[in-house]
Each structure stands twice: as structure tokens, then as C-alpha cells.
Amino acid sequence: MLSKNDKANRSELHIFQDKSLDFCAVISLKQYGRGPAIGGCRMLSYPTLDAAITDANRLAHAMSYKAAISQLPHDGGKAVIMRSTQHIDHAAILKRFSECVDSLNGRYITTIDSGTSQADMSIIKKYTPYVTGYLEEDLSDNNPSVSTALGIFKGIQAAVKLLDGRDNLAGLHVAIQGVGSVGYFLAKHLYLAGAKLTVCDIDPTRAQRCSEEFNATIVEPSAIYAVFCDVFAPCALGQIINPLTLSQFKTKIIAGAANDQLSSPEIAKQLSQRNILYVPDYLINAGGLIHLSLQQENKNHDIITEHVECIADRILNLAFTARQQQKTLYEMTEIEVERFLGVEADDGHR
Ligand code: NAD
């Protein structure tokens, strides 16, 4: 059993800088001895190196929890490339990043995240084998975001069943924050299941696409928290459940794709006090990770789908135990994942 004091021993931080390319990347690994760390590479603007490190650390932690609760043979890792303000050579940046990944000799496997694409992973694949989620000519259905969206959809079905005993989503009102890769496919599932949608996105063309294809109502990004709905699905960025947004929610369930949704563990308690069922992010958004992990093991599409759909059973089983022990789903999930990882409560990560 590792204690809090051992935290430093299982965390590894690598910082790579190359002034000639205006390149700075951070790779954070959380090691629990489960297997190679796997996690996406973000390419975003960060105000400072410290901000990039904080993001990488929090997300690596979330990835380790996600892999463990999904029973995958992986530890958690995350890479961040600080997007340069200069005109940069994208291919050269990816090549340099590949060398950083390669230098870790397989202890970290990179993949897509905000700001990187499957095409970027195909470039990285030229320089290191430690990458997954790249484009493959013979695999047209090789998009982890599709699996993430399926997992969220199944998770929402489970959460609705828990709360209302309902087996279908017809007429249910879902508000989706961010309709990019995952949010769009989630909206499609929900629309086909008969749900009513409200969406927002800082990119108006993405929200418009959902309005045209799925009859979604569009609201301003700042108005999405206060939408009266059955389910709020955060599918944009992290830490959006915080003291500023908490009082605005008028939903029964929060269940979505964004990583690291809570600004602190106390917020989970406050959601529960407001009778909002919070489905932990790392429990419900594991579809993409399950997809990438099983693909590494050369599992076929049907097997991957079957495993992704198990997210619903996992939520129902944890909720059942939580009820027996008079705990929230969030508390029960944390207890279970920490049992898998062999750690005591690690309150430094959120
Ligand atoms: P994406 O970049 O394709 O989509 C995010 C969308 O959110 C974009 O359309 C963006 O314009 C929008 N957005 C950003 N800030 C917003 C704001 N303040 N208000 C409204 N909209 C906003 O990313 P994605 O791949 O769809 O992932 C969405 C989230 O889910 C991210 O937090 C990601 O880390 C997480 N996630 C993704 C996957 C996956 O498989 N792609 C897996 C697990 C977790």
C-alpha cells in the first residue's frame, strides 16, 4: 500500500525545451506498476510553463484513475506541447515531440487530445512506435472519440435508469457543453434515442451543425450551466464544475466527456447536497482509452464496442454498492479505484 508520502515516488515529470523551434513539451507519468502509461498529447496555449505542468500532472492523474477503473493494463500519462505564438513548423514540432516520447523507451504511449489529431499521430508514428490512435488505411472506424461518445451515451442511459428507473431517453432534455469530436457524436446518439438537445460551443459552426442535423437549440456558452435539463453533459474543457458554476446548475445528472471536471473534491459533496447525480469523469469517459488500449492488443471493432458498453454496467454496479454503503457514486468510485491502485486517498490531485 502506497501512502501519500510515496506520491513523489510514483510521479515522473519530463520537461523538454528546444529554443531553435520555440518548442516546450511536458510529459507527466503516474506509475502504479500496472503497465506503460498511456494518455493524449495536448497542443494548446499556456500562459506559463507552470500552468502547462499543472495541466499535465492533473490529467496524468486522471488517466491513471481512468485506466484502473476500466481494468486496463496501463498507468496514466499526459503530454502537453505549449503552442508557440510564433509561426511554427508543425511537422518539425511533431518530430521533436516524437523524439521526446521515444526517449522514454515505451514507458509512455502518446495519442490524440485537444489540439492534436489522428493525422498528427500518423506523423509521430514515423519516428517512434510508442503512439496509438493514428490513421490507418484499413480501419475506417478507428476514431477513439466515437468510442468515448458511445461510452458517455451508455453512461447517461445508466444514470437515467438509476435516477428515474427509465430504460429509454425519449423526451429527455440534455444540455451539451462543447460539440467538438465527442460532443457531436454524443449529440447524434441522443438525437437518435429521441432526446431533446440544447448545445453551445465557442465555435458557432459546430453548434450550428447540431442545430441543423439534430434539431438542437443553441445557447450562448455562458448560458449553458443554467439550462433547465435532465442531464448536463460537459464535453469541452476541465474544471467547469466550480464555485462559480455550481449554483447555476438546474439539472438532475452531470455526465460528460471532459477530463478533470471538478475544481475540488468538495464540489462533489455540494453536487450531492443539491441532489445532482455526478457521474465521475474518469468512469464515464473511458471509451477512447479502452478503444486505444484494446487496439494495441489487436482486438477487433466488435470486441472494442462490447468493452466500451460495459461502462454502463460499471456505473450501475458502483451505484448499487454506493447505495448499500450510503455513499455517493463519486465517493464509491474513488474508493474502488484507490483499492485497484493500492493507494490511500490521494487528495492532492483535484
Ligand atoms: P474537441 O476539441 O474536439 O471539442 C471540444 C469542443 O468544445 C470544441 O468544439 C470547442 O470549440 C468547444 N469549447 C471549448 N471551450 C468551450 C467553452 N468554454 N464553451 C463551449 N464550448 C467550448 O475535444 P474532444 O475530443 O471532443 O474532447 C472534449 C473533452 O473531452 C475534452 O476535455 C477532452 O479532454 C475530453 N475527452 C476526450 C476524449 C476523446 O476521445 N476525444 C476522451 C476522454 C476525454
PDB file of N, CA, C and O and ligand atoms in Angstrom, residues 42 59 66 78 112-115 144-146 148 177-183 200-203 206 221 225 234-238 257-259 285-286 288-289, ligand 1:
ATOM      1  N   ARG A  42      -1.715  17.094 -25.572  1.00  0.00           N
ATOM      2  CA  ARG A  42      -2.409  18.361 -25.827  1.00  0.00           C
ATOM      3  C   ARG A  42      -1.466  19.330 -26.491  1.00  0.00           C
ATOM      4  O   ARG A  42      -0.287  19.394 -26.111  1.00  0.00           O
ATOM      5  N   LEU A  59      -3.970  15.851 -15.476  1.00  0.00           N
ATOM      6  CA  LEU A  59      -4.536  14.959 -16.484  1.00  0.00           C
ATOM      7  C   LEU A  59      -3.887  13.574 -16.424  1.00  0.00           C
ATOM      8  O   LEU A  59      -4.562  12.561 -16.637  1.00  0.00           O
ATOM      9  N   LYS A  66      -8.534   6.509 -14.697  1.00  0.00           N
ATOM     10  CA  LYS A  66      -9.399   6.012 -15.783  1.00  0.00           C
ATOM     11  C   LYS A  66      -8.979   4.605 -16.202  1.00  0.00           C
ATOM     12  O   LYS A  66      -9.816   3.715 -16.375  1.00  0.00           O
ATOM     13  N   LYS A  78       0.362  11.938 -19.493  1.00  0.00           N
ATOM     14  CA  LYS A  78      -0.177  13.016 -20.324  1.00  0.00           C
ATOM     15  C   LYS A  78       0.980  13.866 -20.820  1.00  0.00           C
ATOM     16  O   LYS A  78       1.952  14.102 -20.091  1.00  0.00           O
ATOM     17  N   ILE A 112      -3.964  11.107 -29.288  1.00  0.00           N
ATOM     18  CA  ILE A 112      -4.585  12.421 -29.545  1.00  0.00           C
ATOM     19  C   ILE A 112      -5.195  13.029 -28.286  1.00  0.00           C
ATOM     20  O   ILE A 112      -5.591  12.331 -27.372  1.00  0.00           O
ATOM     21  N   ASP A 113      -5.288  14.333 -28.291  1.00  0.00           N
ATOM     22  CA  ASP A 113      -6.008  15.098 -27.263  1.00  0.00           C
ATOM     23  C   ASP A 113      -6.324  16.454 -27.894  1.00  0.00           C
ATOM     24  O   ASP A 113      -6.062  16.660 -29.095  1.00  0.00           O
ATOM     25  N   SER A 114      -6.828  17.376 -27.072  1.00  0.00           N
ATOM     26  CA  SER A 114      -7.175  18.697 -27.611  1.00  0.00           C
ATOM     27  C   SER A 114      -5.971  19.299 -28.327  1.00  0.00           C
ATOM     28  O   SER A 114      -4.875  19.337 -27.768  1.00  0.00           O
ATOM     29  N   GLY A 115      -6.179  19.721 -29.556  1.00  0.00           N
ATOM     30  CA  GLY A 115      -5.112  20.383 -30.303  1.00  0.00           C
ATOM     31  C   GLY A 115      -4.239  19.444 -31.114  1.00  0.00           C
ATOM     32  O   GLY A 115      -3.361  19.895 -31.854  1.00  0.00           O
ATOM     33  N   PRO A 144     -11.108   7.084 -31.737  1.00  0.00           N
ATOM     34  CA  PRO A 144     -11.403   6.904 -30.309  1.00  0.00           C
ATOM     35  C   PRO A 144     -12.498   7.823 -29.793  1.00  0.00           C
ATOM     36  O   PRO A 144     -13.194   7.483 -28.831  1.00  0.00           O
ATOM     37  N   SER A 145     -12.663   8.992 -30.415  1.00  0.00           N
ATOM     38  CA  SER A 145     -13.715   9.914 -29.949  1.00  0.00           C
ATOM     39  C   SER A 145     -15.100   9.292 -30.123  1.00  0.00           C
ATOM     40  O   SER A 145     -16.012   9.560 -29.334  1.00  0.00           O
ATOM     41  N   VAL A 146     -15.253   8.453 -31.154  1.00  0.00           N
ATOM     42  CA  VAL A 146     -16.532   7.768 -31.372  1.00  0.00           C
ATOM     43  C   VAL A 146     -16.797   6.816 -30.203  1.00  0.00           C
ATOM     44  O   VAL A 146     -17.913   6.737 -29.684  1.00  0.00           O
ATOM     45  N   THR A 148     -15.495   7.133 -27.180  1.00  0.00           N
ATOM     46  CA  THR A 148     -15.748   7.949 -25.982  1.00  0.00           C
ATOM     47  C   THR A 148     -17.217   8.372 -25.949  1.00  0.00           C
ATOM     48  O   THR A 148     -17.889   8.263 -24.919  1.00  0.00           O
ATOM     49  N   GLN A 177     -22.275  20.884 -23.386  1.00  0.00           N
ATOM     50  CA  GLN A 177     -21.306  21.988 -23.467  1.00  0.00           C
ATOM     51  C   GLN A 177     -20.134  21.540 -24.338  1.00  0.00           C
ATOM     52  O   GLN A 177     -19.350  20.702 -23.930  1.00  0.00           O
ATOM     53  N   GLY A 178     -20.046  22.075 -25.548  1.00  0.00           N
ATOM     54  CA  GLY A 178     -18.955  21.703 -26.445  1.00  0.00           C
ATOM     55  C   GLY A 178     -19.351  20.556 -27.353  1.00  0.00           C
ATOM     56  O   GLY A 178     -19.547  19.434 -26.893  1.00  0.00           O
ATOM     57  N   VAL A 179     -19.516  20.873 -28.641  1.00  0.00           N
ATOM     58  CA  VAL A 179     -19.908  19.822 -29.583  1.00  0.00           C
ATOM     59  C   VAL A 179     -18.809  19.643 -30.632  1.00  0.00           C
ATOM     60  O   VAL A 179     -19.015  19.790 -31.833  1.00  0.00           O
ATOM     61  N   GLY A 180     -17.607  19.335 -30.114  1.00  0.00           N
ATOM     62  CA  GLY A 180     -16.470  19.012 -30.983  1.00  0.00           C
ATOM     63  C   GLY A 180     -16.527  17.529 -31.305  1.00  0.00           C
ATOM     64  O   GLY A 180     -17.607  16.965 -31.549  1.00  0.00           O
ATOM     65  N   SER A 181     -15.371  16.859 -31.253  1.00  0.00           N
ATOM     66  CA  SER A 181     -15.323  15.449 -31.668  1.00  0.00           C
ATOM     67  C   SER A 181     -16.283  14.586 -30.865  1.00  0.00           C
ATOM     68  O   SER A 181     -17.142  13.907 -31.421  1.00  0.00           O
ATOM     69  N   VAL A 182     -16.176  14.618 -29.522  1.00  0.00           N
ATOM     70  CA  VAL A 182     -17.020  13.745 -28.699  1.00  0.00           C
ATOM     71  C   VAL A 182     -18.448  14.287 -28.630  1.00  0.00           C
ATOM     72  O   VAL A 182     -19.421  13.541 -28.809  1.00  0.00           O
ATOM     73  N   GLY A 183     -18.567  15.590 -28.365  1.00  0.00           N
ATOM     74  CA  GLY A 183     -19.896  16.193 -28.188  1.00  0.00           C
ATOM     75  C   GLY A 183     -20.797  15.979 -29.399  1.00  0.00           C
ATOM     76  O   GLY A 183     -21.995  15.713 -29.260  1.00  0.00           O
ATOM     77  N   CYS A 200     -24.062  24.267 -26.836  1.00  0.00           N
ATOM     78  CA  CYS A 200     -23.308  25.508 -27.009  1.00  0.00           C
ATOM     79  C   CYS A 200     -21.904  25.142 -27.443  1.00  0.00           C
ATOM     80  O   CYS A 200     -21.443  24.018 -27.216  1.00  0.00           O
ATOM     81  N   ASP A 201     -21.260  26.088 -28.108  1.00  0.00           N
ATOM     82  CA  ASP A 201     -19.859  25.900 -28.469  1.00  0.00           C
ATOM     83  C   ASP A 201     -19.275  27.271 -28.766  1.00  0.00           C
ATOM     84  O   ASP A 201     -19.980  28.134 -29.314  1.00  0.00           O
ATOM     85  N   ILE A 202     -18.013  27.477 -28.400  1.00  0.00           N
ATOM     86  CA  ILE A 202     -17.398  28.769 -28.727  1.00  0.00           C
ATOM     87  C   ILE A 202     -17.150  28.870 -30.232  1.00  0.00           C
ATOM     88  O   ILE A 202     -16.913  29.958 -30.743  1.00  0.00           O
ATOM     89  N   ASP A 203     -17.224  27.739 -30.917  1.00  0.00           N
ATOM     90  CA  ASP A 203     -17.148  27.748 -32.380  1.00  0.00           C
ATOM     91  C   ASP A 203     -18.590  27.637 -32.907  1.00  0.00           C
ATOM     92  O   ASP A 203     -19.203  26.566 -32.860  1.00  0.00           O
ATOM     93  N   ARG A 206     -19.909  24.758 -35.167  1.00  0.00           N
ATOM     94  CA  ARG A 206     -20.134  23.420 -34.580  1.00  0.00           C
ATOM     95  C   ARG A 206     -21.518  23.331 -33.945  1.00  0.00           C
ATOM     96  O   ARG A 206     -22.212  22.329 -34.069  1.00  0.00           O
ATOM     97  N   PRO A 221     -22.399  30.159 -24.839  1.00  0.00           N
ATOM     98  CA  PRO A 221     -21.618  29.341 -23.905  1.00  0.00           C
ATOM     99  C   PRO A 221     -21.844  29.702 -22.437  1.00  0.00           C
ATOM    100  O   PRO A 221     -21.935  28.816 -21.580  1.00  0.00           O
ATOM    101  N   TYR A 225     -24.898  26.543 -18.353  1.00  0.00           N
ATOM    102  CA  TYR A 225     -24.999  25.972 -16.994  1.00  0.00           C
ATOM    103  C   TYR A 225     -26.411  26.099 -16.428  1.00  0.00           C
ATOM    104  O   TYR A 225     -26.844  25.275 -15.643  1.00  0.00           O
ATOM    105  N   PRO A 234     -20.856  17.900 -19.887  1.00  0.00           N
ATOM    106  CA  PRO A 234     -19.712  18.748 -20.207  1.00  0.00           C
ATOM    107  C   PRO A 234     -18.767  18.042 -21.172  1.00  0.00           C
ATOM    108  O   PRO A 234     -18.197  17.015 -20.825  1.00  0.00           O
ATOM    109  N   CYS A 235     -18.619  18.586 -22.360  1.00  0.00           N
ATOM    110  CA  CYS A 235     -17.758  17.955 -23.379  1.00  0.00           C
ATOM    111  C   CYS A 235     -16.799  18.981 -23.977  1.00  0.00           C
ATOM    112  O   CYS A 235     -16.485  18.934 -25.183  1.00  0.00           O
ATOM    113  N   ALA A 236     -16.356  19.939 -23.144  1.00  0.00           N
ATOM    114  CA  ALA A 236     -15.415  20.947 -23.654  1.00  0.00           C
ATOM    115  C   ALA A 236     -14.120  20.854 -22.845  1.00  0.00           C
ATOM    116  O   ALA A 236     -13.273  20.008 -23.138  1.00  0.00           O
ATOM    117  N   LEU A 237     -14.000  21.680 -21.811  1.00  0.00           N
ATOM    118  CA  LEU A 237     -12.755  21.700 -21.045  1.00  0.00           C
ATOM    119  C   LEU A 237     -12.997  21.347 -19.577  1.00  0.00           C
ATOM    120  O   LEU A 237     -14.143  21.240 -19.144  1.00  0.00           O
ATOM    121  N   GLY A 238     -11.900  21.200 -18.831  1.00  0.00           N
ATOM    122  CA  GLY A 238     -11.979  20.751 -17.445  1.00  0.00           C
ATOM    123  C   GLY A 238     -12.339  21.843 -16.445  1.00  0.00           C
ATOM    124  O   GLY A 238     -12.446  23.024 -16.793  1.00  0.00           O
ATOM    125  N   ALA A 257     -17.923  14.154 -21.123  1.00  0.00           N
ATOM    126  CA  ALA A 257     -16.611  13.688 -21.588  1.00  0.00           C
ATOM    127  C   ALA A 257     -15.423  14.424 -20.997  1.00  0.00           C
ATOM    128  O   ALA A 257     -14.332  13.854 -20.917  1.00  0.00           O
ATOM    129  N   ALA A 258     -15.610  15.674 -20.623  1.00  0.00           N
ATOM    130  CA  ALA A 258     -14.443  16.486 -20.249  1.00  0.00           C
ATOM    131  C   ALA A 258     -13.662  15.803 -19.125  1.00  0.00           C
ATOM    132  O   ALA A 258     -14.252  15.238 -18.206  1.00  0.00           O
ATOM    133  N   ASN A 259     -12.343  15.860 -19.224  1.00  0.00           N
ATOM    134  CA  ASN A 259     -11.492  15.350 -18.158  1.00  0.00           C
ATOM    135  C   ASN A 259     -11.420  16.376 -17.043  1.00  0.00           C
ATOM    136  O   ASN A 259     -11.519  17.574 -17.285  1.00  0.00           O
ATOM    137  N   ASN A 285     -15.902   8.563 -19.108  1.00  0.00           N
ATOM    138  CA  ASN A 285     -15.294   8.991 -20.385  1.00  0.00           C
ATOM    139  C   ASN A 285     -14.142   8.083 -20.832  1.00  0.00           C
ATOM    140  O   ASN A 285     -13.297   8.490 -21.620  1.00  0.00           O
ATOM    141  N   ALA A 286     -14.149   6.836 -20.346  1.00  0.00           N
ATOM    142  CA  ALA A 286     -13.020   5.931 -20.631  1.00  0.00           C
ATOM    143  C   ALA A 286     -13.098   5.244 -21.995  1.00  0.00           C
ATOM    144  O   ALA A 286     -12.193   4.493 -22.359  1.00  0.00           O
ATOM    145  N   GLY A 288     -12.628   6.093 -25.100  1.00  0.00           N
ATOM    146  CA  GLY A 288     -11.498   6.289 -26.022  1.00  0.00           C
ATOM    147  C   GLY A 288     -10.267   5.533 -25.556  1.00  0.00           C
ATOM    148  O   GLY A 288      -9.545   4.928 -26.354  1.00  0.00           O
ATOM    149  N   LEU A 289     -10.032   5.562 -24.251  1.00  0.00           N
ATOM    150  CA  LEU A 289      -8.860   4.852 -23.702  1.00  0.00           C
ATOM    151  C   LEU A 289      -9.025   3.341 -23.871  1.00  0.00           C
ATOM    152  O   LEU A 289      -8.071   2.643 -24.237  1.00  0.00           O
TER     153      LEU A 289
HETATM  154  P1  NAD B   1     -12.668  18.898 -29.158  1.00  0.00           P
HETATM  155  O1  NAD B   1     -11.584  19.918 -29.052  1.00  0.00           O
HETATM  156  O2  NAD B   1     -12.882  18.180 -30.440  1.00  0.00           O
HETATM  157  O3  NAD B   1     -14.084  19.524 -28.751  1.00  0.00           O
HETATM  158  C1  NAD B   1     -14.237  20.434 -27.707  1.00  0.00           C
HETATM  159  C2  NAD B   1     -15.267  21.453 -28.148  1.00  0.00           C
HETATM  160  O4  NAD B   1     -15.530  22.325 -27.065  1.00  0.00           O
HETATM  161  C3  NAD B   1     -14.789  22.313 -29.313  1.00  0.00           C
HETATM  162  O5  NAD B   1     -15.778  22.324 -30.312  1.00  0.00           O
HETATM  163  C4  NAD B   1     -14.578  23.688 -28.669  1.00  0.00           C
HETATM  164  O6  NAD B   1     -14.833  24.743 -29.581  1.00  0.00           O
HETATM  165  C5  NAD B   1     -15.591  23.637 -27.558  1.00  0.00           C
HETATM  166  N1  NAD B   1     -15.322  24.557 -26.446  1.00  0.00           N
HETATM  167  C6  NAD B   1     -14.138  24.884 -25.885  1.00  0.00           C
HETATM  168  N2  NAD B   1     -14.317  25.742 -24.854  1.00  0.00           N
HETATM  169  C7  NAD B   1     -15.645  25.904 -24.746  1.00  0.00           C
HETATM  170  C8  NAD B   1     -16.465  26.665 -23.872  1.00  0.00           C
HETATM  171  N3  NAD B   1     -15.953  27.398 -22.890  1.00  0.00           N
HETATM  172  N4  NAD B   1     -17.806  26.617 -24.048  1.00  0.00           N
HETATM  173  C9  NAD B   1     -18.352  25.878 -25.043  1.00  0.00           C
HETATM  174  N5  NAD B   1     -17.622  25.145 -25.915  1.00  0.00           N
HETATM  175  C10 NAD B   1     -16.288  25.162 -25.758  1.00  0.00           C
HETATM  176  O7  NAD B   1     -12.377  17.874 -27.966  1.00  0.00           O
HETATM  177  P2  NAD B   1     -12.993  16.424 -27.794  1.00  0.00           P
HETATM  178  O8  NAD B   1     -12.035  15.428 -28.315  1.00  0.00           O
HETATM  179  O9  NAD B   1     -14.404  16.424 -28.240  1.00  0.00           O
HETATM  180  O10 NAD B   1     -12.947  16.295 -26.204  1.00  0.00           O
HETATM  181  C11 NAD B   1     -13.846  17.033 -25.384  1.00  0.00           C
HETATM  182  C12 NAD B   1     -13.424  16.878 -23.935  1.00  0.00           C
HETATM  183  O11 NAD B   1     -13.475  15.504 -23.581  1.00  0.00           O
HETATM  184  C13 NAD B   1     -12.001  17.339 -23.623  1.00  0.00           C
HETATM  185  O12 NAD B   1     -11.975  17.844 -22.308  1.00  0.00           O
HETATM  186  C14 NAD B   1     -11.192  16.056 -23.682  1.00  0.00           C
HETATM  187  O13 NAD B   1     -10.036  16.125 -22.885  1.00  0.00           O
HETATM  188  C15 NAD B   1     -12.193  15.081 -23.119  1.00  0.00           C
HETATM  189  N6  NAD B   1     -12.013  13.706 -23.561  1.00  0.00           N
HETATM  190  C16 NAD B   1     -11.950  13.425 -24.886  1.00  0.00           C
HETATM  191  C17 NAD B   1     -11.787  12.115 -25.293  1.00  0.00           C
HETATM  192  C18 NAD B   1     -11.744  11.752 -26.755  1.00  0.00           C
HETATM  193  O14 NAD B   1     -11.806  10.560 -27.070  1.00  0.00           O
HETATM  194  N7  NAD B   1     -11.667  12.716 -27.658  1.00  0.00           N
HETATM  195  C19 NAD B   1     -11.671  11.088 -24.340  1.00  0.00           C
HETATM  196  C20 NAD B   1     -11.781  11.407 -22.981  1.00  0.00           C
HETATM  197  C21 NAD B   1     -11.933  12.732 -22.600  1.00  0.00           C
END
